C-alpha atoms as one frame of an Amber mdcrd trajectory, in Angstrom:
protein
  10.177  30.227   4.835  11.085  28.316   7.821  10.663  30.129  10.591  10.804
  29.066  13.972   8.846  31.986  16.625  12.324  32.981  18.195  12.498  37.030
  16.950  14.107  36.158  13.770  13.689  39.110  11.838  13.301  38.783   8.081
  13.915  41.717   4.998  10.287  41.854   2.786  11.410  44.150   0.038   7.750
  45.800  -2.019   9.420  47.302  -4.892   8.298  45.638  -8.065  10.839  47.833
 -10.034  13.531  46.524  -8.469  12.147  42.318  -8.430  11.661  42.701 -11.968
  15.696  42.470 -12.363  16.813  40.374 -10.432  17.075  37.185 -11.913  17.332
  33.817 -10.512  20.132  31.275 -11.656  17.993  27.767 -11.271  18.267  24.746
 -13.466  15.808  22.922 -12.597  13.307  25.683 -12.434  13.992  26.971 -15.720
  13.132  30.594 -14.811  13.288  32.849 -17.985  13.171  29.527 -19.776   9.730
  28.404 -22.698   8.884  25.037 -21.263   7.981  23.462 -25.260   5.391  20.146
 -24.683   5.936  17.194 -26.358   4.823  13.856 -26.684   8.254  12.728 -26.325
   9.157  14.103 -22.942   9.406  11.655 -19.829   9.685   8.449 -22.484  12.077
   6.070 -21.689  14.178   4.170 -23.907  17.436   2.257 -24.351  19.695   4.153
 -25.731  23.321   2.650 -27.432  26.151   5.561 -27.665  29.192   4.618 -27.936
  28.888   1.022 -28.110  27.927   1.312 -24.604  23.618   0.898 -22.910  21.966
   3.197 -21.330  18.833   4.268 -20.409  17.523   6.529 -21.375  14.854   9.461
 -20.930  14.355  12.425 -22.074  13.786  15.410 -20.271  13.156  18.302 -22.106
  13.144  19.390 -25.609  15.545  22.483 -26.204  14.748  23.680 -30.049  12.386
  23.574 -32.730  13.399  22.910 -36.525  15.571  21.263 -36.009  14.622  19.493
 -33.140  17.071  18.821 -30.230  16.078  17.095 -26.975  17.505  16.556 -24.229
  18.781  13.193 -22.582  19.380  11.744 -19.743  21.147   7.847 -19.652  22.383
   6.069 -16.463  24.285   3.408 -17.828  24.519   0.344 -14.823  27.892  -1.384
 -14.265  29.727  -1.855 -11.247  28.180   1.496 -10.537  24.820   3.804 -11.486
  26.753   6.828 -13.887  25.167   9.885 -15.720  25.244  10.680 -18.458  23.508
  13.881 -20.465  22.733  13.603 -24.204  21.944  16.168 -26.935  19.478  14.130
 -29.987  16.748  14.553 -32.332  13.879  12.988 -32.289  14.836   9.502 -34.954
  17.677   9.380 -33.001  15.769   8.740 -29.684  13.277   6.898 -31.551  14.625
   4.991 -33.206  12.391   3.347 -35.676   9.997   3.145 -32.890   6.330   4.254
 -33.103   5.550   5.632 -29.551   2.444   4.281 -27.475  -1.299   5.927 -28.212
  -2.545   3.447 -25.666  -3.312  -0.537 -24.888  -7.040  -1.900 -26.090  -6.468
  -5.195 -24.438  -4.331  -8.508 -23.166  -3.654 -12.134 -23.567  -2.035 -14.700
 -22.070   0.252 -16.657 -24.455   1.766 -20.642 -23.782   1.661 -22.096 -20.404
   2.767 -22.886 -17.130   7.009 -20.824 -16.651   7.003 -20.325 -20.735   3.545
 -17.899 -20.261   3.248 -14.617 -21.594   1.858 -11.725 -21.384   0.542  -9.808
 -24.242  -0.788  -6.381 -24.809  -2.627  -5.216 -28.477  -0.809  -1.899 -28.277
  -2.476   1.070 -30.986   0.790   3.225 -32.102   0.932   7.396 -32.890   0.894
   5.719 -36.542  -2.877   4.462 -36.362  -1.032   0.752 -36.410  -2.215  -2.166
 -34.079  -0.305  -5.088 -32.870   0.781  -7.673 -30.624   3.288  -7.594 -28.553
   5.111  -9.287 -25.460   5.664  -7.566 -21.955   9.502  -8.732 -22.851   9.416
  -7.337 -26.170   7.753  -3.975 -24.619  10.542  -3.776 -22.169  13.289  -4.090
 -24.438  11.500  -0.938 -26.835  11.082   0.647 -23.545  13.514   1.420 -20.856
  10.331   2.992 -18.629   7.287   1.745 -18.835   5.008   4.085 -21.283   1.895
   5.764 -20.135  -0.088   3.752 -21.467   1.377   1.027 -20.806   1.437   1.478
 -16.761  -2.287   2.519 -16.450  -3.773  -0.785 -18.379  -1.511  -2.840 -16.560
  -2.606  -0.912 -13.131  -6.458  -0.390 -14.020  -6.323  -4.527 -15.447  -4.025
  -5.551 -11.931  -1.245  -7.502 -13.767   2.011  -5.799 -11.793   1.834  -8.965
  -9.584   2.726 -11.575 -13.220   6.488 -12.617 -13.701   7.092 -10.833 -16.400
   5.174  -7.431 -15.385   6.980  -7.154 -12.192   9.830  -5.227 -13.835   7.618
  -2.527 -13.228   7.274  -2.266 -10.377  10.268  -0.331  -9.577   8.134   2.842
 -11.568   5.085   2.532  -9.325   7.009   3.949  -5.847   6.426   3.157  -2.774
   2.879   0.944  -2.380   0.197   0.463   0.743  -1.209  -2.065   1.538  -5.253
  -1.661   1.169  -6.353  -5.002   1.640  -6.124  -8.923   1.580  -8.973 -10.257
  -0.588  -8.515 -14.322  -0.168  -5.413 -16.800   0.421  -4.348 -20.389  -0.308
  -2.028 -22.597   1.003   0.742 -23.740  -1.172   2.872 -26.338  -0.490   1.724
 -26.184   3.198   2.582 -23.013   2.853   0.047 -19.977   3.060   0.009 -17.425
   0.453  -2.233 -13.941   0.348  -3.671 -12.494  -1.968  -2.812  -8.789  -1.061
  -4.412  -5.663  -3.059  -2.097  -2.279  -3.301  -3.894   1.317  -3.567  -1.951
   2.038  -7.057  -4.408  -0.827  -7.734  -2.106  -3.457  -8.438  -2.784  -7.498
  -7.202  -0.359 -10.174  -5.797   0.102 -12.799  -3.388   2.250 -12.908  -0.577
   3.902 -15.309   1.374   1.994 -15.111   5.124   6.215 -15.318   6.526   7.133
 -12.088   4.384   3.515 -10.424   5.316   4.755 -11.397   9.218   8.251  -9.822
   8.526   5.796  -6.443   7.124   5.372  -3.385   8.794   2.851  -2.165  12.072
   0.115  -1.416   9.354   0.473  -4.662   7.364  -0.022  -6.435  10.417  -2.925
  -5.207  11.133  -4.543  -5.182   8.372  -3.398  -9.112   8.467  -4.796  -9.477
  11.770  -8.346  -8.179  10.658  -8.395 -10.889   7.732  -7.826 -13.601   9.974
 -10.168 -11.906  12.805 -13.197 -11.231  10.261 -12.648 -14.655   8.472 -12.220
 -16.867  11.522  -8.853 -18.184  11.157  -7.606 -17.704  14.193  -8.459 -20.331
  15.886  -6.401 -22.695  13.190  -3.889 -24.264  13.777  -1.685 -23.188  10.957
  -2.832 -19.770  12.001  -2.084 -20.066  15.521   1.315 -17.021  15.399  -1.343
 -14.336  13.894  -3.378 -14.509  17.360   0.226 -13.328  19.165   1.182 -10.879
  16.168  -2.200  -9.259  16.468  -2.013  -8.415  20.410   1.399  -7.241  19.919
   1.018  -4.894  16.930  -2.149  -4.055  19.143  -0.401  -3.478  21.827   2.597
  -1.565  19.272  -0.237   0.390  18.441  -1.867   2.234  22.068   1.287   2.885
  23.422   2.183   5.221  19.997  -1.240   6.299  20.167  -0.937   7.654  23.823
   2.966   9.439  23.426   1.759  11.355  20.327  -1.798  12.375  22.149   1.092
  13.842  25.689   3.211  15.525  22.713   0.034  16.574  21.335  -1.110  18.037
  24.553   2.384  19.304  25.572   2.821  21.667  21.746  -0.590  23.382  22.497
  -0.362  24.152  26.132   3.368  25.838  24.717   2.227  27.451  21.963  -0.081
  29.407  24.157   2.720  30.136  26.428   4.454  31.736  23.277   1.471  33.467
  22.392   0.488  34.376  25.761   4.171  35.880  26.128   4.446  37.877  22.496
   1.096  39.922  23.137   1.751  40.107  26.322   2.820  44.576  26.524   5.255
  43.941  28.812   7.197  41.393  27.060   6.534  41.153  23.534   7.870  39.031
  20.116  11.088  40.201  20.589  11.788  39.563  24.770  13.751  36.598  25.573
  10.894  34.614  27.324   8.621  34.404  24.403  11.828  33.968  22.691  12.456
  30.610  24.467   9.125  29.400  24.723   8.999  29.393  20.419  11.488  27.535
  20.671  10.526  25.025  22.247   7.109  24.832  20.582   9.428  24.510  17.393
  11.099  21.349  18.872   7.554  19.701  20.612   6.479  19.353  16.966   9.874
  17.409  15.699  10.063  15.000  19.579   7.188  12.533  17.751   8.917  11.488
  15.022  12.893  11.763  15.970  12.014  11.760  19.446  14.289  13.683  22.684
  12.525  16.899  24.587  12.877  20.159  24.807  14.336  22.191  26.377  13.231
  24.800  28.736  15.558  26.729  31.661  14.051  25.984  34.976  12.141  29.360
  35.758   9.910  28.106  32.959   9.944  24.363  33.614   8.198  24.678  36.854
   4.938  26.889  34.784   3.752  23.877  32.488   2.053  20.877  34.285   3.035
  17.869  35.892   2.653  15.487  32.765   4.163  17.780  30.078   7.927  17.941
  32.387   8.343  14.369  31.564   8.902  15.744  27.614  11.334  18.543  28.927
  14.818  18.815  29.394  15.692  21.490  31.956  19.035  23.492  30.736  21.378
  26.104  32.371  20.854  23.092  36.145
């Protein structure tokens, strides 16, 4: 539960006979329904239904013999509309096959016309070279084996592989490995936590978040680049970022001290035989402690009446809002 130490009472039921007869109506958990495993689940594909085009995803298998699957379809026009269909295996595959694994890759063509091709082993044991645009047409969501291979071989930065980025989630920059100058502009070779790599412009990096700027500053310092004319702007970014980091760390430490102090006040009051957990003072300390856990992220102050405000240190009082005054 999300109890907040303010004296709330909770009902606990230990009678197994009663509990066993409680039915929870929750479609997402599918309680009481057997989950049928199947290789099609979570497969993305292009679905044509009633002359409309959908990005389809198989959510779950509904039954065996005859097989039936629940499919979510997303139609993208002016607005994104979700619809649900019950389809058979043959209707989902529509002549396609499932990817068992990716064996190798190669580049076909030169320059802007270059295309990534993957050597795919299908569930039918056939092998074939397939271009990335063709794979995208076959599967609206990249098959797991394809995504795994692309990440392992750092192909996500290639032009015709970038469509898969949205399926990786929020990538976190791990390191900058090298840089280059293209038409007078600096580009940085970035490696992310999922294994993908990409060349990103200095301008884009400078507008990134604090952690990205710190990594950029470390790369410049490590490679003795911060003194160069073209890297001169990095020095100020590095200094501003470090100062911001130190200020936030200082505030985080202050709030940590405040939270620990408020917890001790609540704990002492709850254990006091003259007060106990349901005493008004105990409840106020508990609520203040809960608030202290949230103010680093959301800002604000904790609420305490004047008589309790005087019981905490001067350092902690600047994070306290006195109520009833």
